[in-house]
N, CA and C of each residue as an Amber inpcrd file, in Angstrom:
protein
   225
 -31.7880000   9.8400000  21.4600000 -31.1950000  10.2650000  20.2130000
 -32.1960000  10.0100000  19.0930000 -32.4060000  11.1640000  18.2940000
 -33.1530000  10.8840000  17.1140000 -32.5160000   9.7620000  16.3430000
 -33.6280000   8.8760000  15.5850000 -33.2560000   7.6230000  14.4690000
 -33.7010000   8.3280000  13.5070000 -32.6190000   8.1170000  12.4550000
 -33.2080000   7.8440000  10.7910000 -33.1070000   6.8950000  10.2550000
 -34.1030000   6.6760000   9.4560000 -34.6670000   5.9750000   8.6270000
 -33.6380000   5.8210000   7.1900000 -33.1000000   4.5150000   6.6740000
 -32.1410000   4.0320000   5.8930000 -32.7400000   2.9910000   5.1670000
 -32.3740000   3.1730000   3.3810000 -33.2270000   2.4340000   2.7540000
 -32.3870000   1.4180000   2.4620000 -31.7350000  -0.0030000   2.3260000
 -30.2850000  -0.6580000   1.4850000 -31.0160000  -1.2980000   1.2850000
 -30.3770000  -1.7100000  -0.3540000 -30.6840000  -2.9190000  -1.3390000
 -29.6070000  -3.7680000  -1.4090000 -29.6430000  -5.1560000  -0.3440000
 -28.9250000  -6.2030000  -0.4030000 -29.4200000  -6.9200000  -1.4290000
 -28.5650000  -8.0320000  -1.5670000 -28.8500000  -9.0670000  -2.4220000
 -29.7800000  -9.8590000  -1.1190000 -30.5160000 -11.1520000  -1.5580000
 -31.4410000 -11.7350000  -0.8160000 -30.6680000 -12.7230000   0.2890000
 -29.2090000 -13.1030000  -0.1770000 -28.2160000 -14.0390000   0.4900000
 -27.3430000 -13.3240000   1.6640000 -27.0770000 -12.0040000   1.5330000
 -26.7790000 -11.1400000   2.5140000 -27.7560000 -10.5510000   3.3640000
 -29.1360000 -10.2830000   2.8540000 -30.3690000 -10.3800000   3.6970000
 -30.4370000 -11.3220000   4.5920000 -30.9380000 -12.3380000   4.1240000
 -30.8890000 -13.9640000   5.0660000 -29.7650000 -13.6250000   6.0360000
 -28.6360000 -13.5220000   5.7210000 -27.4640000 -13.9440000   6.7640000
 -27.3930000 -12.6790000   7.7820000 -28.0670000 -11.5570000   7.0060000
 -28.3120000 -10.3000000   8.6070000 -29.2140000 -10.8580000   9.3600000
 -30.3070000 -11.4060000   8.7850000 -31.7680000 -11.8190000   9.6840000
 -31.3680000 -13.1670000  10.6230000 -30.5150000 -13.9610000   9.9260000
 -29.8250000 -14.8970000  10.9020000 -28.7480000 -14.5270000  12.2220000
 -28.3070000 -14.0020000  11.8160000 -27.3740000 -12.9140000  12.5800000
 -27.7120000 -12.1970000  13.6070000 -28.8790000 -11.3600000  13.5500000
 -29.3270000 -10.6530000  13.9980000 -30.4660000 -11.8430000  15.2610000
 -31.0920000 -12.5620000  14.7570000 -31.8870000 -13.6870000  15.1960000
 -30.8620000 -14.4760000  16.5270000 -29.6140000 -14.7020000  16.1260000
 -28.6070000 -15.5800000  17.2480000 -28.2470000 -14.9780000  17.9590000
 -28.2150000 -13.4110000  18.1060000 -27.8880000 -12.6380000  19.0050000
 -29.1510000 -11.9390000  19.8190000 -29.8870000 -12.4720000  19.2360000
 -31.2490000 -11.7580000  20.3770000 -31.5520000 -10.4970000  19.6000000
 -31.3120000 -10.2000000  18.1380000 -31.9630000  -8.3360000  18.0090000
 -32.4280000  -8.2790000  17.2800000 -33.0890000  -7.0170000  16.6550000
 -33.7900000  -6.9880000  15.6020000 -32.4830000  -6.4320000  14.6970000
 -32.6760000  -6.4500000  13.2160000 -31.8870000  -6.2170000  11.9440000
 -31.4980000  -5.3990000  11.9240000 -32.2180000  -3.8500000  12.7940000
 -32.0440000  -2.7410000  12.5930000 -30.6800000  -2.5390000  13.9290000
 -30.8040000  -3.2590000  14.8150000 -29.8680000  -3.4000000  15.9360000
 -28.5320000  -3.7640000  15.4710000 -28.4440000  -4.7990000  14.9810000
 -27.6710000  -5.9420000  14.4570000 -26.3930000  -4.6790000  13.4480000
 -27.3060000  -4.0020000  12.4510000 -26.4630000  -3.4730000  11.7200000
 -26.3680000  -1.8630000  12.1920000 -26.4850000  -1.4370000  13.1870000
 -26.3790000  -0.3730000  13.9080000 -24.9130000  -0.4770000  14.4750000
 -25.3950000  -2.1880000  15.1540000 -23.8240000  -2.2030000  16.1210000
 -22.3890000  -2.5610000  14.8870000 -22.8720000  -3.2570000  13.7690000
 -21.9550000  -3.2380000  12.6150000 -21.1630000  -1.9530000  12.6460000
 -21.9740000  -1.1860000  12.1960000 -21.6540000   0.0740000  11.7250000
 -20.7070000   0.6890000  12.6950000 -21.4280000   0.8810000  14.2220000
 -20.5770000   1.1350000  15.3890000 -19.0730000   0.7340000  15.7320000
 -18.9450000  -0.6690000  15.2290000 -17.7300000  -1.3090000  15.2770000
 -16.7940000  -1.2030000  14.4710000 -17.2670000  -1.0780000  13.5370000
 -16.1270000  -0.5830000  12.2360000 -15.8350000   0.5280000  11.8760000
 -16.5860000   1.4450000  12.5370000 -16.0990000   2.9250000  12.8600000
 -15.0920000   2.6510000  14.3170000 -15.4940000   1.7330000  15.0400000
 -14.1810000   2.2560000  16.2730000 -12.9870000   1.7020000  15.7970000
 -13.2160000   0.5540000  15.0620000 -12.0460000  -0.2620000  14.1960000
 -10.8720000   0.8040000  13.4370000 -11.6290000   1.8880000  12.2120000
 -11.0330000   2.5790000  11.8870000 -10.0170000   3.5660000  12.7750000
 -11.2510000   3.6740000  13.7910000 -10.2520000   5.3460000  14.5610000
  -8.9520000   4.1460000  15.5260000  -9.0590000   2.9670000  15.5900000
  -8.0360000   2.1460000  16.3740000  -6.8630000   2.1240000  15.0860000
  -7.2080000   1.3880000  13.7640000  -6.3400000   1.8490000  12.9440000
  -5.8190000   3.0310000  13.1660000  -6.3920000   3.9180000  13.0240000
  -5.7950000   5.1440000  12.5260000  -4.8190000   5.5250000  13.8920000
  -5.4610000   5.1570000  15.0000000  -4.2500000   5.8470000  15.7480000
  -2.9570000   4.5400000  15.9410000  -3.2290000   3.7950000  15.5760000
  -2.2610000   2.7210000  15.5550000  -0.7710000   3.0930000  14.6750000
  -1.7020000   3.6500000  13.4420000  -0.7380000   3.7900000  12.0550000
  -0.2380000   5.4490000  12.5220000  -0.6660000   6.0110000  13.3900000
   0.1590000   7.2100000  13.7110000   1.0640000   6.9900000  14.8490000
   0.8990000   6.0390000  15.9030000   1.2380000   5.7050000  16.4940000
   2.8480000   4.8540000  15.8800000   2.6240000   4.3610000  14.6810000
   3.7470000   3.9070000  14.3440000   4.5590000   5.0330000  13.2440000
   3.7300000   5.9860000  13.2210000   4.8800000   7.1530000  12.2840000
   5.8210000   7.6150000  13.0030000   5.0510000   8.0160000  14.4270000
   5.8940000   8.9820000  15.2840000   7.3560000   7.7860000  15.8010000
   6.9350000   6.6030000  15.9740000   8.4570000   5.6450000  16.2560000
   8.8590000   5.9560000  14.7840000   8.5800000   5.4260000  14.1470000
   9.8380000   6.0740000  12.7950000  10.3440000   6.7960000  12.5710000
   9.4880000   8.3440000  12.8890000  10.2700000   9.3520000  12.5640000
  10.7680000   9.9570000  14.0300000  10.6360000   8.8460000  14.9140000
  10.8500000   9.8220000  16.4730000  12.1100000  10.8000000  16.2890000
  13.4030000   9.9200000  15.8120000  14.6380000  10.7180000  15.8270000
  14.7070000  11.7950000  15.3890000  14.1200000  11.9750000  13.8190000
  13.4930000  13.2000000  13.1800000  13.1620000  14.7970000  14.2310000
  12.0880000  13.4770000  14.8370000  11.1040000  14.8230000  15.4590000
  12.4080000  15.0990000  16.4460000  13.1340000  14.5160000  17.0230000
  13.5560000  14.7640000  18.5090000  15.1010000  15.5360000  17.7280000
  15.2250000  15.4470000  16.7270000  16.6210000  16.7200000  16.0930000
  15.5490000  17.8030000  15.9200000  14.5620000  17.8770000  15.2680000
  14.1940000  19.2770000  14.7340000  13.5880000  19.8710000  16.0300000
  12.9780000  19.1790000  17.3510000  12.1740000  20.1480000  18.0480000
  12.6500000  19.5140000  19.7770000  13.1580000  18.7330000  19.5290000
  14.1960000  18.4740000  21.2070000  13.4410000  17.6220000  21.9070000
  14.0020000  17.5050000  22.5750000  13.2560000  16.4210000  23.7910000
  12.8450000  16.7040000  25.1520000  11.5750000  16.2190000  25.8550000
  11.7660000  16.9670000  27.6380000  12.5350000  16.7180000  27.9100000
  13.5800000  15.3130000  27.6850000  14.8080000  14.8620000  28.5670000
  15.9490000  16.0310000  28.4790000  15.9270000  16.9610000  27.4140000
  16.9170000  17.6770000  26.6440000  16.5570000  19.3220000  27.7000000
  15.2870000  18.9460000  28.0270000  15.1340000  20.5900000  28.7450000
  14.1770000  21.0650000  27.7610000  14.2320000  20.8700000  26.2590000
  13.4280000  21.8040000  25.3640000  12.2290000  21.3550000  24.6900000
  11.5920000  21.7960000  24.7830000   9.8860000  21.3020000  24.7210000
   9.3060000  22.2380000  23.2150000
């Protein structure tokens, strides 16, 4: 997979604590905040299906008057 190249301006105290970070786990900085990034994107899409996951129980009854149920025969 092609890499690009990313410029960020931390403060010097959030610097230190990636380079430490990155140092206790065996990687380089650029690793370290790759897999950041990676994780809090799967974090979101787990939210997100979580919080849909809890619409459809709320509105199950909803859905199951306006469009039926397999148990009902009607799909």
């Amino acid at each position: 997979m092609a890499k690009t190249q990313l410029n960020v301006r931390v403060d010097e105290t959030v610097a230190e604590a990636a380079r430490r970070r990155a140092s206790q786990r065996g990687m380089s900085v650029n690793r370290y905040i790759e897999e950041l990034v990676r994780h809090d994107e799967g974090e979101t899409g787990r939210a997100f299906v979580e919080a849909a996951a809890d619409f459809m129980k709320q509105y199950e009854s909803v859905f199951s008057e306006e469009f039926g149920t397999e148990r009902d025969g009607a799909r």
